[in-house]
CSV table of C-alpha atoms in Angstrom, one decimal:
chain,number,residue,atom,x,y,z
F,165,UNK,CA,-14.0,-4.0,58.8
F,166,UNK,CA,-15.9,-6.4,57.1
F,167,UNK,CA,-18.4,-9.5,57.7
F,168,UNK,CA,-15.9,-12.2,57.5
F,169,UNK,CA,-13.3,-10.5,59.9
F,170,UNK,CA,-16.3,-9.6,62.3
F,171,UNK,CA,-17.6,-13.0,62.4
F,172,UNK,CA,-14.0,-14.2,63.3
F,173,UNK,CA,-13.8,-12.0,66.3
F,174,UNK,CA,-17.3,-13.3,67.5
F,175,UNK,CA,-16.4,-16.6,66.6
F,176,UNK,CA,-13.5,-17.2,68.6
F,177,UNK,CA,-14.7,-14.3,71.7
F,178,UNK,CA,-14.1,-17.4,74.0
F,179,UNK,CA,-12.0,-19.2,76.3
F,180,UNK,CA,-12.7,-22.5,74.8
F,181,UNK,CA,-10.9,-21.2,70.8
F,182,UNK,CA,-7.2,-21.4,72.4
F,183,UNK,CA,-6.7,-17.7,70.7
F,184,UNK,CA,-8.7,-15.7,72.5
F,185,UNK,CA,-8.1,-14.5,75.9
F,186,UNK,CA,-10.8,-11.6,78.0
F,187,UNK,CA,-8.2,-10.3,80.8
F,188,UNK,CA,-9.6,-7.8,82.8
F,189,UNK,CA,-12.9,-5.6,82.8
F,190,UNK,CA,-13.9,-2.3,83.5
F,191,UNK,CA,-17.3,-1.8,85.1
F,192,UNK,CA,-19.3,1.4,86.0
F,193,UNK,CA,-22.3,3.1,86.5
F,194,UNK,CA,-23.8,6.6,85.4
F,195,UNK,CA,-26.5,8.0,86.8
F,196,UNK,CA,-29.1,10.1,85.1
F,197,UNK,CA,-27.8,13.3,86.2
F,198,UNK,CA,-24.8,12.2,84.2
F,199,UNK,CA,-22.7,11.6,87.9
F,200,UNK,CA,-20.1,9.1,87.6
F,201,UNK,CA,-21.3,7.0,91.0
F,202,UNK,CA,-19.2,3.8,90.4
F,203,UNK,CA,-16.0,2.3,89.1
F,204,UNK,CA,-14.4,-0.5,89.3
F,205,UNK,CA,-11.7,-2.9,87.2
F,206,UNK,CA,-12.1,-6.8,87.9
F,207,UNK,CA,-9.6,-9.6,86.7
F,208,UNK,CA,-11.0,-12.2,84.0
F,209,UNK,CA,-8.5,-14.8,85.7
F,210,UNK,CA,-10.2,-14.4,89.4
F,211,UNK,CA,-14.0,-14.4,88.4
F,212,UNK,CA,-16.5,-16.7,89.2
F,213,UNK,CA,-17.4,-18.8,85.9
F,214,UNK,CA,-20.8,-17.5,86.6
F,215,UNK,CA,-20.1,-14.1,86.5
F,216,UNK,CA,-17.8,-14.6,83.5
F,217,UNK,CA,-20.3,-15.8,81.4
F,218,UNK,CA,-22.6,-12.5,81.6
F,219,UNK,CA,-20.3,-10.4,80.9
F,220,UNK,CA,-19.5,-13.0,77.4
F,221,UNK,CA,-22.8,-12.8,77.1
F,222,UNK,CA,-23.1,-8.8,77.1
F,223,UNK,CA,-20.1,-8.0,75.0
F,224,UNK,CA,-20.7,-10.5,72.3
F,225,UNK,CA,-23.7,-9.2,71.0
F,226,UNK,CA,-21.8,-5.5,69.9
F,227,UNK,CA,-19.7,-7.8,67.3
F,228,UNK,CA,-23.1,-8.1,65.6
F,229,UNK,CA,-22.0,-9.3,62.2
F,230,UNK,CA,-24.9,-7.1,60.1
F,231,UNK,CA,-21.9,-5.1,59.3
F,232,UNK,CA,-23.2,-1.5,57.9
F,233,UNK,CA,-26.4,-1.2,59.8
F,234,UNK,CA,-26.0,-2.2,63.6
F,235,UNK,CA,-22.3,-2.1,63.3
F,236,UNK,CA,-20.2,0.8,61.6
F,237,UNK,CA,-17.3,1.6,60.7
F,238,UNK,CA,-16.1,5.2,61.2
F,239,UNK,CA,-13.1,7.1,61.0
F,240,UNK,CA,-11.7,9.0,62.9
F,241,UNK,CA,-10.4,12.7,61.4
F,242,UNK,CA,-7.2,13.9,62.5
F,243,UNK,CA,-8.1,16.3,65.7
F,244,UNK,CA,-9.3,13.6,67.6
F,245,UNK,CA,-5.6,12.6,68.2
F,246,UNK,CA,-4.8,15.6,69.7
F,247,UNK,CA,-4.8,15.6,73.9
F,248,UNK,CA,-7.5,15.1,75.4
F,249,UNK,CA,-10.0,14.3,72.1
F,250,UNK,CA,-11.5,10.5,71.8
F,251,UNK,CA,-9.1,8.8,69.7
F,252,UNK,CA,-6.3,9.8,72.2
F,253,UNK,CA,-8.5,9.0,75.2
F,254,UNK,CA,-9.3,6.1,73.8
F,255,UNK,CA,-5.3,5.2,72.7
F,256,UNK,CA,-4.3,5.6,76.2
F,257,UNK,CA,-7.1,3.4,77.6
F,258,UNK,CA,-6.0,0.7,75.4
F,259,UNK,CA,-2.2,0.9,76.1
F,260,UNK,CA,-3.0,1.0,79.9
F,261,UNK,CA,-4.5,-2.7,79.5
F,262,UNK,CA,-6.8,-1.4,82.2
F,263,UNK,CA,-4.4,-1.2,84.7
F,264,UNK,CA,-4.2,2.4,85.5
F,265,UNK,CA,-7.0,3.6,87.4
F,266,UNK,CA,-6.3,7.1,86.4
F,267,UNK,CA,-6.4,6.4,83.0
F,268,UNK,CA,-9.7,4.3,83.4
F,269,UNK,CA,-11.4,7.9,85.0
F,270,UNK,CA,-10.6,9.9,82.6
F,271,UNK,CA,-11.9,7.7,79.9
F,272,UNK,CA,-15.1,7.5,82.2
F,273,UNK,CA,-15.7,11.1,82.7
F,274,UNK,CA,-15.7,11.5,78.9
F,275,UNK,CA,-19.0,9.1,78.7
F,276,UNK,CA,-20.6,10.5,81.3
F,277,UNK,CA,-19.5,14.1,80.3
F,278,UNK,CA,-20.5,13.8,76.5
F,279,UNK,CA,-22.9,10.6,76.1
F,280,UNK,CA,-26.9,12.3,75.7
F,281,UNK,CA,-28.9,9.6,77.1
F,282,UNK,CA,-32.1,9.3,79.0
F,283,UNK,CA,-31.3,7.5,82.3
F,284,UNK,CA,-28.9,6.2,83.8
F,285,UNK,CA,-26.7,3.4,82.3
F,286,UNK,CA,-23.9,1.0,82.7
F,287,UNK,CA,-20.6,0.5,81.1
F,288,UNK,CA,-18.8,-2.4,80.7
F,289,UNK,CA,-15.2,-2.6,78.8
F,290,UNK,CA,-13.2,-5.5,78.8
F,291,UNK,CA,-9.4,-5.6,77.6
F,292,UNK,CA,-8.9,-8.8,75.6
F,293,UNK,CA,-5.9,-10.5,72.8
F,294,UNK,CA,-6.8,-12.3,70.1
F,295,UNK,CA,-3.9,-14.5,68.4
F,296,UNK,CA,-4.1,-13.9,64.5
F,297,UNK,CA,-2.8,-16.7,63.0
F,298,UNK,CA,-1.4,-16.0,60.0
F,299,UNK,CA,-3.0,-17.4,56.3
F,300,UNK,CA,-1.5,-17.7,52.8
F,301,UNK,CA,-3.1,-17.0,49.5
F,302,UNK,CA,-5.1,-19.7,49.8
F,303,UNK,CA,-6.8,-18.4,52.9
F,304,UNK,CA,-5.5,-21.3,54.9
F,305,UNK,CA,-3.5,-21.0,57.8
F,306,UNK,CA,0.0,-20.6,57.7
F,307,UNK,CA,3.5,-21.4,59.4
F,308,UNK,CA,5.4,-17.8,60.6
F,309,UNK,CA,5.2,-15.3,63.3
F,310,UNK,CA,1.4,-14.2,64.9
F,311,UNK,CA,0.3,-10.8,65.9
F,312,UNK,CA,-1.2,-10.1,68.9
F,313,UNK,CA,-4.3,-8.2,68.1
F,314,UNK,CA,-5.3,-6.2,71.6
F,315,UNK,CA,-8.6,-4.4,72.0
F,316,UNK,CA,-11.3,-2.8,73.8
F,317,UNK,CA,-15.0,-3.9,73.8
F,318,UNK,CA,-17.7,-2.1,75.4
F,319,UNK,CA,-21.3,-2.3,76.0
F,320,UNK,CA,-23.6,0.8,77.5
F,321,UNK,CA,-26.3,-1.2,79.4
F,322,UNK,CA,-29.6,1.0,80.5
F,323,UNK,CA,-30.2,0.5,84.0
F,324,UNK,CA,-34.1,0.4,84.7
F,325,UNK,CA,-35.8,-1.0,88.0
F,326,UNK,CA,-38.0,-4.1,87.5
F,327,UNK,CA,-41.7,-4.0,86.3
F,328,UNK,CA,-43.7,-3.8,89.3
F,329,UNK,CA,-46.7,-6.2,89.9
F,330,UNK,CA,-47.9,-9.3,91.5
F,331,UNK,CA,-45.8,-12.1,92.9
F,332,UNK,CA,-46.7,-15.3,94.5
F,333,UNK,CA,-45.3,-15.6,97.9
F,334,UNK,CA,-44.4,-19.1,99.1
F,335,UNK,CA,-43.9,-18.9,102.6
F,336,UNK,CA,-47.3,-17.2,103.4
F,337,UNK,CA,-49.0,-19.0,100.4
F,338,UNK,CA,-50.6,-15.5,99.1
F,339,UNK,CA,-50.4,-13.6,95.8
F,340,UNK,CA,-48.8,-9.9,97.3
F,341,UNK,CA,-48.2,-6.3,95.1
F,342,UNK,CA,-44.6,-6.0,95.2
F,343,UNK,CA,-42.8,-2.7,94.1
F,344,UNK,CA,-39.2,-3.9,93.0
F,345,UNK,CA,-37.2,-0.6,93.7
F,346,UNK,CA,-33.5,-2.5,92.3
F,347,UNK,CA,-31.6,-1.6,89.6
F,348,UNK,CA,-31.4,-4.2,86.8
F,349,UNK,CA,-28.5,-3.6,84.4
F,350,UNK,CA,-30.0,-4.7,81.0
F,351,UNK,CA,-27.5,-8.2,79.4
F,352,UNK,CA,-28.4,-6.0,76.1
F,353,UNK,CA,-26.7,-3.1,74.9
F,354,UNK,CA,-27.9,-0.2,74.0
F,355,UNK,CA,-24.8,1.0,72.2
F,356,UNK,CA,-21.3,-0.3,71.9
F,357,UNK,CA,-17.8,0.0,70.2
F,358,UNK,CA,-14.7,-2.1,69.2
F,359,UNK,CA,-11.5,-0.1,69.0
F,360,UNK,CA,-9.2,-0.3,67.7
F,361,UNK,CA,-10.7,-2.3,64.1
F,362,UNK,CA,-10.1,-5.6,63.0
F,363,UNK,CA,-8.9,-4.8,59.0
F,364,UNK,CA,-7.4,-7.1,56.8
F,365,UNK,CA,-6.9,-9.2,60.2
F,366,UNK,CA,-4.5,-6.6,61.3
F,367,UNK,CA,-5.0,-3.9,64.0
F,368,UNK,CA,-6.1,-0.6,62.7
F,369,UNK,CA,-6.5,2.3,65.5
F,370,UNK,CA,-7.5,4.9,62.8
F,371,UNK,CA,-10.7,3.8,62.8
F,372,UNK,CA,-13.3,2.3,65.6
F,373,UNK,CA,-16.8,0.5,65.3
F,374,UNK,CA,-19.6,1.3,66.5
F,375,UNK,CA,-23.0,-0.7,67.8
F,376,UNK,CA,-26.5,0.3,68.0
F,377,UNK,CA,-29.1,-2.0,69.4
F,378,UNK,CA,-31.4,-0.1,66.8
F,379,UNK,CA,-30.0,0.1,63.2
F,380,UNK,CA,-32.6,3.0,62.4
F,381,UNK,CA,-32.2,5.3,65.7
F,382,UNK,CA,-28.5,5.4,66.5
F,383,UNK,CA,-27.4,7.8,69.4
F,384,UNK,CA,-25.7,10.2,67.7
F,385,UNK,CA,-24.1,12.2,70.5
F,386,UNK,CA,-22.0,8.9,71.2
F,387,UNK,CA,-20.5,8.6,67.7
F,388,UNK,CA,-20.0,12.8,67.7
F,389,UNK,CA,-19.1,13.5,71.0
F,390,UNK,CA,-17.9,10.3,72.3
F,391,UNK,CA,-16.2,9.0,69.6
F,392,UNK,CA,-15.1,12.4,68.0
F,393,UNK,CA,-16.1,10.3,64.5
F,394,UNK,CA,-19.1,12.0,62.1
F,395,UNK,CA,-21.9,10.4,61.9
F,396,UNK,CA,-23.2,9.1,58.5
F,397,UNK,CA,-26.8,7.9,57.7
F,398,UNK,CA,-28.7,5.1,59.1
F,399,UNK,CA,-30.2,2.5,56.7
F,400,UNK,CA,-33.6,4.1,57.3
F,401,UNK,CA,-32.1,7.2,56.3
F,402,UNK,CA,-30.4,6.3,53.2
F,403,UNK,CA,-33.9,4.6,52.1
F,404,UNK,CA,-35.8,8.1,52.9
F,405,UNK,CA,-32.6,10.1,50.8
F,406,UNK,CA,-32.7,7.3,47.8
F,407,UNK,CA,-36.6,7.9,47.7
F,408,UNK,CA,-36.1,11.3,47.8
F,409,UNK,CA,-33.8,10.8,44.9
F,410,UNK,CA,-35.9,9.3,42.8
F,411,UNK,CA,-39.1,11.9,43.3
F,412,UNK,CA,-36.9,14.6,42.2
F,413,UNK,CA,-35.2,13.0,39.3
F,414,UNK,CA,-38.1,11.1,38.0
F,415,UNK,CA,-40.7,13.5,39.3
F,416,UNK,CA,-44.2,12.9,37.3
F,417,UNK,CA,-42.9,9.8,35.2
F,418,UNK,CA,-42.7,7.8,38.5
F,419,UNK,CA,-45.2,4.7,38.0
F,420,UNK,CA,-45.6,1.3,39.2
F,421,UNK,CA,-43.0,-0.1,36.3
F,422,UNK,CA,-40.3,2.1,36.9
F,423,UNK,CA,-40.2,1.6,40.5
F,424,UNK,CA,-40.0,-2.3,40.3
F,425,UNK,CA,-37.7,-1.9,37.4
F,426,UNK,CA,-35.4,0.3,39.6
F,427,UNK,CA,-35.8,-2.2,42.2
F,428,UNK,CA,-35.3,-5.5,40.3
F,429,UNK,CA,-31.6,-3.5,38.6
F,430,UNK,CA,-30.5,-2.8,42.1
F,431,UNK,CA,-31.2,-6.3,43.7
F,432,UNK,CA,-29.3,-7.4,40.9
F,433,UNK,CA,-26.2,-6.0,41.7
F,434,UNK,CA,-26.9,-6.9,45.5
F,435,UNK,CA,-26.6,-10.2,44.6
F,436,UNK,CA,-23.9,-10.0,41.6
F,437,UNK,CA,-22.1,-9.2,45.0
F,438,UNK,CA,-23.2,-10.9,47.6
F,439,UNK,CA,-20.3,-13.2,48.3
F,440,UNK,CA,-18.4,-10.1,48.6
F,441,UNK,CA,-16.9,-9.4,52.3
F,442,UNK,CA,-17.1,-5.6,51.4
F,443,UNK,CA,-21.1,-3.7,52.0
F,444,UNK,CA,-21.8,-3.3,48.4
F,445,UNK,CA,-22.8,0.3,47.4
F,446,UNK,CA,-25.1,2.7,45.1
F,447,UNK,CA,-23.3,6.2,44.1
F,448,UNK,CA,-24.1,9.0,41.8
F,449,UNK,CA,-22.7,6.8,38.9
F,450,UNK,CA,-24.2,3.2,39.0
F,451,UNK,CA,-27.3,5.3,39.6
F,452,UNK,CA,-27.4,7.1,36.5
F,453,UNK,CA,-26.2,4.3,34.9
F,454,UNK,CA,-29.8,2.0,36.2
F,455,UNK,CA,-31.5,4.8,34.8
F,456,UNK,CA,-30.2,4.9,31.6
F,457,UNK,CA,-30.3,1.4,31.3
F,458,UNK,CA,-34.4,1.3,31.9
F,459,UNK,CA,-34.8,4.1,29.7
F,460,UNK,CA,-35.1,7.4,31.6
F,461,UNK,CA,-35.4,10.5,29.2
F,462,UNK,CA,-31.8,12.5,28.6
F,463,UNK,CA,-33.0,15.4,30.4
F,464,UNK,CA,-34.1,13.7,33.8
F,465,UNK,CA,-30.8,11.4,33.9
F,466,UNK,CA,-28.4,14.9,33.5
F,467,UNK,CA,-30.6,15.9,36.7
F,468,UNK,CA,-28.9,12.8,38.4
F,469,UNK,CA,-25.9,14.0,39.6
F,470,UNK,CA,-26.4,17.5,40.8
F,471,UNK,CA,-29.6,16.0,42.8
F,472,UNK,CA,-27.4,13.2,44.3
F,473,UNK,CA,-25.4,15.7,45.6
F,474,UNK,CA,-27.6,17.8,47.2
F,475,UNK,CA,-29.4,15.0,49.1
F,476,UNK,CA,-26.5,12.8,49.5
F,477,UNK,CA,-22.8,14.8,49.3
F,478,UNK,CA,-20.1,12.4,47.9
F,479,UNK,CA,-21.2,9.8,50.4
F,480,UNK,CA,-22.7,5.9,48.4
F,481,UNK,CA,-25.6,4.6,49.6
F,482,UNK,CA,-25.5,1.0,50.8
F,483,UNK,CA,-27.2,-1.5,48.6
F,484,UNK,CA,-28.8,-3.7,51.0
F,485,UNK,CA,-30.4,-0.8,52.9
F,486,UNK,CA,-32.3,1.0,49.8
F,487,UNK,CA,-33.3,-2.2,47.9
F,488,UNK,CA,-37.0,-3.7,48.6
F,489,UNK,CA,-37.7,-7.1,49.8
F,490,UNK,CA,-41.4,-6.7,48.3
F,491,UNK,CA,-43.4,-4.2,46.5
F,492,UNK,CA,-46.2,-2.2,49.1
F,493,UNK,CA,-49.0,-0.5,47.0
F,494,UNK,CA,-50.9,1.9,49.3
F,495,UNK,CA,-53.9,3.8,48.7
F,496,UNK,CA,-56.5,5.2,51.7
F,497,UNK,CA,-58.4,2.2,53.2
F,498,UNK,CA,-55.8,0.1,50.9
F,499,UNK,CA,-52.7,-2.4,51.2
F,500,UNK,CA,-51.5,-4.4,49.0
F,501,UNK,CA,-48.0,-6.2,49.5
F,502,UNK,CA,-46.9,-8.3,46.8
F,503,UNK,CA,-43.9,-10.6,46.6
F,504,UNK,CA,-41.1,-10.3,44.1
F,505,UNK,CA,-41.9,-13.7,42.3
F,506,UNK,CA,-45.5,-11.8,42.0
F,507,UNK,CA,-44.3,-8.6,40.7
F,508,UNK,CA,-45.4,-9.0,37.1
F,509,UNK,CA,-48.8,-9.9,38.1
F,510,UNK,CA,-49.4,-6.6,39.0
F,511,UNK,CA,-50.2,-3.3,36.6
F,512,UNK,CA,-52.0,-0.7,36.7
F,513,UNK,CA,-54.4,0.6,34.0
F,514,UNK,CA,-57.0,3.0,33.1
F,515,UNK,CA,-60.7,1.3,32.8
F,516,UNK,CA,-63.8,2.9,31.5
F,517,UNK,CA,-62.1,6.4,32.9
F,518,UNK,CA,-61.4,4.8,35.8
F,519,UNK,CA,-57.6,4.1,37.2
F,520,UNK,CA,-57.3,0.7,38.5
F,521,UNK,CA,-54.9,-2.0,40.4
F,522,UNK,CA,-55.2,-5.0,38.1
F,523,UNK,CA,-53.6,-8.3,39.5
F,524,UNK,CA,-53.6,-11.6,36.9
F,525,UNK,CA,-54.5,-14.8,39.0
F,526,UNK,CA,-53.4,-18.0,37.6
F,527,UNK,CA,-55.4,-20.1,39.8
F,528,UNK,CA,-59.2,-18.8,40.2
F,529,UNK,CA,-59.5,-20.0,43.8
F,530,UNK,CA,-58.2,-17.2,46.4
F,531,UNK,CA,-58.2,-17.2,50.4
F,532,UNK,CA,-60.5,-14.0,51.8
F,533,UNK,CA,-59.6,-13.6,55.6
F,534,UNK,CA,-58.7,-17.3,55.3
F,535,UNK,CA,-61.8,-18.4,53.4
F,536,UNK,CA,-61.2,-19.7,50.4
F,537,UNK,CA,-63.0,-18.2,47.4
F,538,UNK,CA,-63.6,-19.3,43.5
F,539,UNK,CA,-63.6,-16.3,41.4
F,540,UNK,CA,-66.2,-16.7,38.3
């Protein structure tokens, strides 16, 4: 599932596109003991606008359109069909329509039973249809029959009480302490999915996306053990592994140069490719092929592949997650960040013995601490 078919579902995840329809929703709550203290399933067509428009607001933000990071794509393998696994709990939740309140337990009990997660928590599902209309090779829409694309959204809230603190109190015109001892259910989630995918504006229940309120620190027990889907790396991970990469391969020829060279080849192909609808990627091969191309010695690019594949397996790493936005030069009591328009302003040398940081300034006047400054 891609950008441009997850920015369709968001786009129309309302009453007002005329294709879009939320039908009935599925509310509960998990205490941190992991009990299962609530359920309940509530009817779209009976509830207040009010309370309609939370819930809109709570689901919408799992379709979170940074596709690859905050929402994945995973797979499922072919056990978790099997009776009683997550695809088939999952399957039968979304045939029920949320109807059966049997079926609407079980599926409970499996995130309370297998979800790790520090406190107690809320989870809201809602059943809803979108119309697909139909578009020819032109991408514009076409005469013929719709599909009905069904699915399930849910949101895991954390429940925490209040902040405690002072309040003004009106009546006796007096500022009080006041412990608030209620549970809030938080409007953002912590984690999420969409099953079954939206691909190639068809359904797909082979695969299901997942959300994480924190692209770098996904909870990996819901995407295991939830799920039943394996987990692949975060883009803070794939960052650390591509680094890792490159200290092994490059090992003591690693310099300022290289690294912006590296850098500047892979941006390159980010944008070569950024009106794709598809997460562009780095594997073992267009990395030996940057390499090559900046002129890394025969013997460190044969190290490429067998290094790849003990850091990284057979699995790409995405392009947008391992490419730099600037260029950080650390050294103890030292930062320096520089811009990629200033990149070639920036080398390093070797003066009277000593190594230095040498930065060519075009215009002698310079701001220290927001002072300006003319250097002689």
């Amino acid at each position: 599932m891609n950008k441009k078919e997850t920015a369709e579902l968001k786009k129309n995840f309302s009453d007002k596109s005329g294709f879009f329809i939320m039908e009935r929703i599925l509310t509960a709550f998990v205490d941190a003991e992991k009990n299962l203290r609530y359920q309940n399933i509530n009817s779209c067509l009976t509830m207040s606008v009010e309370e309609h428009d939370v819930y809109d607001e709570t689901l919408k933000k799992v379709l979170n359109t940074n596709v690859g990071k905050s929402f994945v794509e995973y797979e499922f393998p072919n056990e978790a069909y099997d009776e009683g696994k997550p695809q088939a709990v999952l399957y039968s939740l979304l045939k029920s329509e949320l109807k059966d309140e049997t079926v609407c337990e079980d599926y409970l009990n499996h995130i309370a039973n297998n979800f790790v997660y520090e406190g107690p928590y809320a989870v809201i599902t809602a059943f809803c249809c979108y119309t697909i209309r139909k578009k020819d090779k032109n991408d514009e829409f076409a005469d013929g029959e719709d599909e009905i694309y069904k699915y399930l959204l849910t949101a895991i809230c954390p429940v925490n009480t209040s902040s405690d603190g002072f309040i003004f109190d009106s009546f006796n015109n007096e500022i009080l302490k006041k412990v608030n001892t209620e549970l809030i259910i938080s409007k953002a989630p912590s984690d999420g999915f969409l099953y079954p995918v939206f691909s190639n504006r068809s359904t797909d229940v082979n695969h299901v996306m997942y959300y994480t309120k924190s692209a770098n620190k996904p909870n990996i027990s819901f995407i295991n053990d939830v799920l039943g889907c394996n987990f692949v790396m975060s883009a803070e991970n794939e960052k650390a592994s591509f680094q890792n990469i490159l200290k092994n391969v490059v090992g003591d020829d690693l310099d300022y140069m290289l690294i912006k060279t590296v850098n500047e080849k892979i941006q390159e192909v980010v944008d070569e490719n950024k009106d794709d609808t598809d997460k562009t990627v780095i594997d073992n091969t267009a990395l030996k092929d940057i390499l090559t191309d900046i002129g890394l010695p025969e013997e460190r690019v044969q190290m490429i592949e067998p290094v790849y594949q003990k850091i990284c397996g057979d699995a790409p790493l995405t392009a947008s997650n391992i490419v730099e936005s600037k260029t950080v030069l650390t050294s103890p009591g030292i930062t320096v960040n520089i811009k990629p328009s200033a990149a070639d302003k920036v080398r390093t040398s070797v003066v009277e013995g000593r190594r230095c940081l040498l930065i060519d300034i075009d215009d002698p006047t310079i701001e220290i601490n927001g002072l300006p400054v003319t250097l002689s």
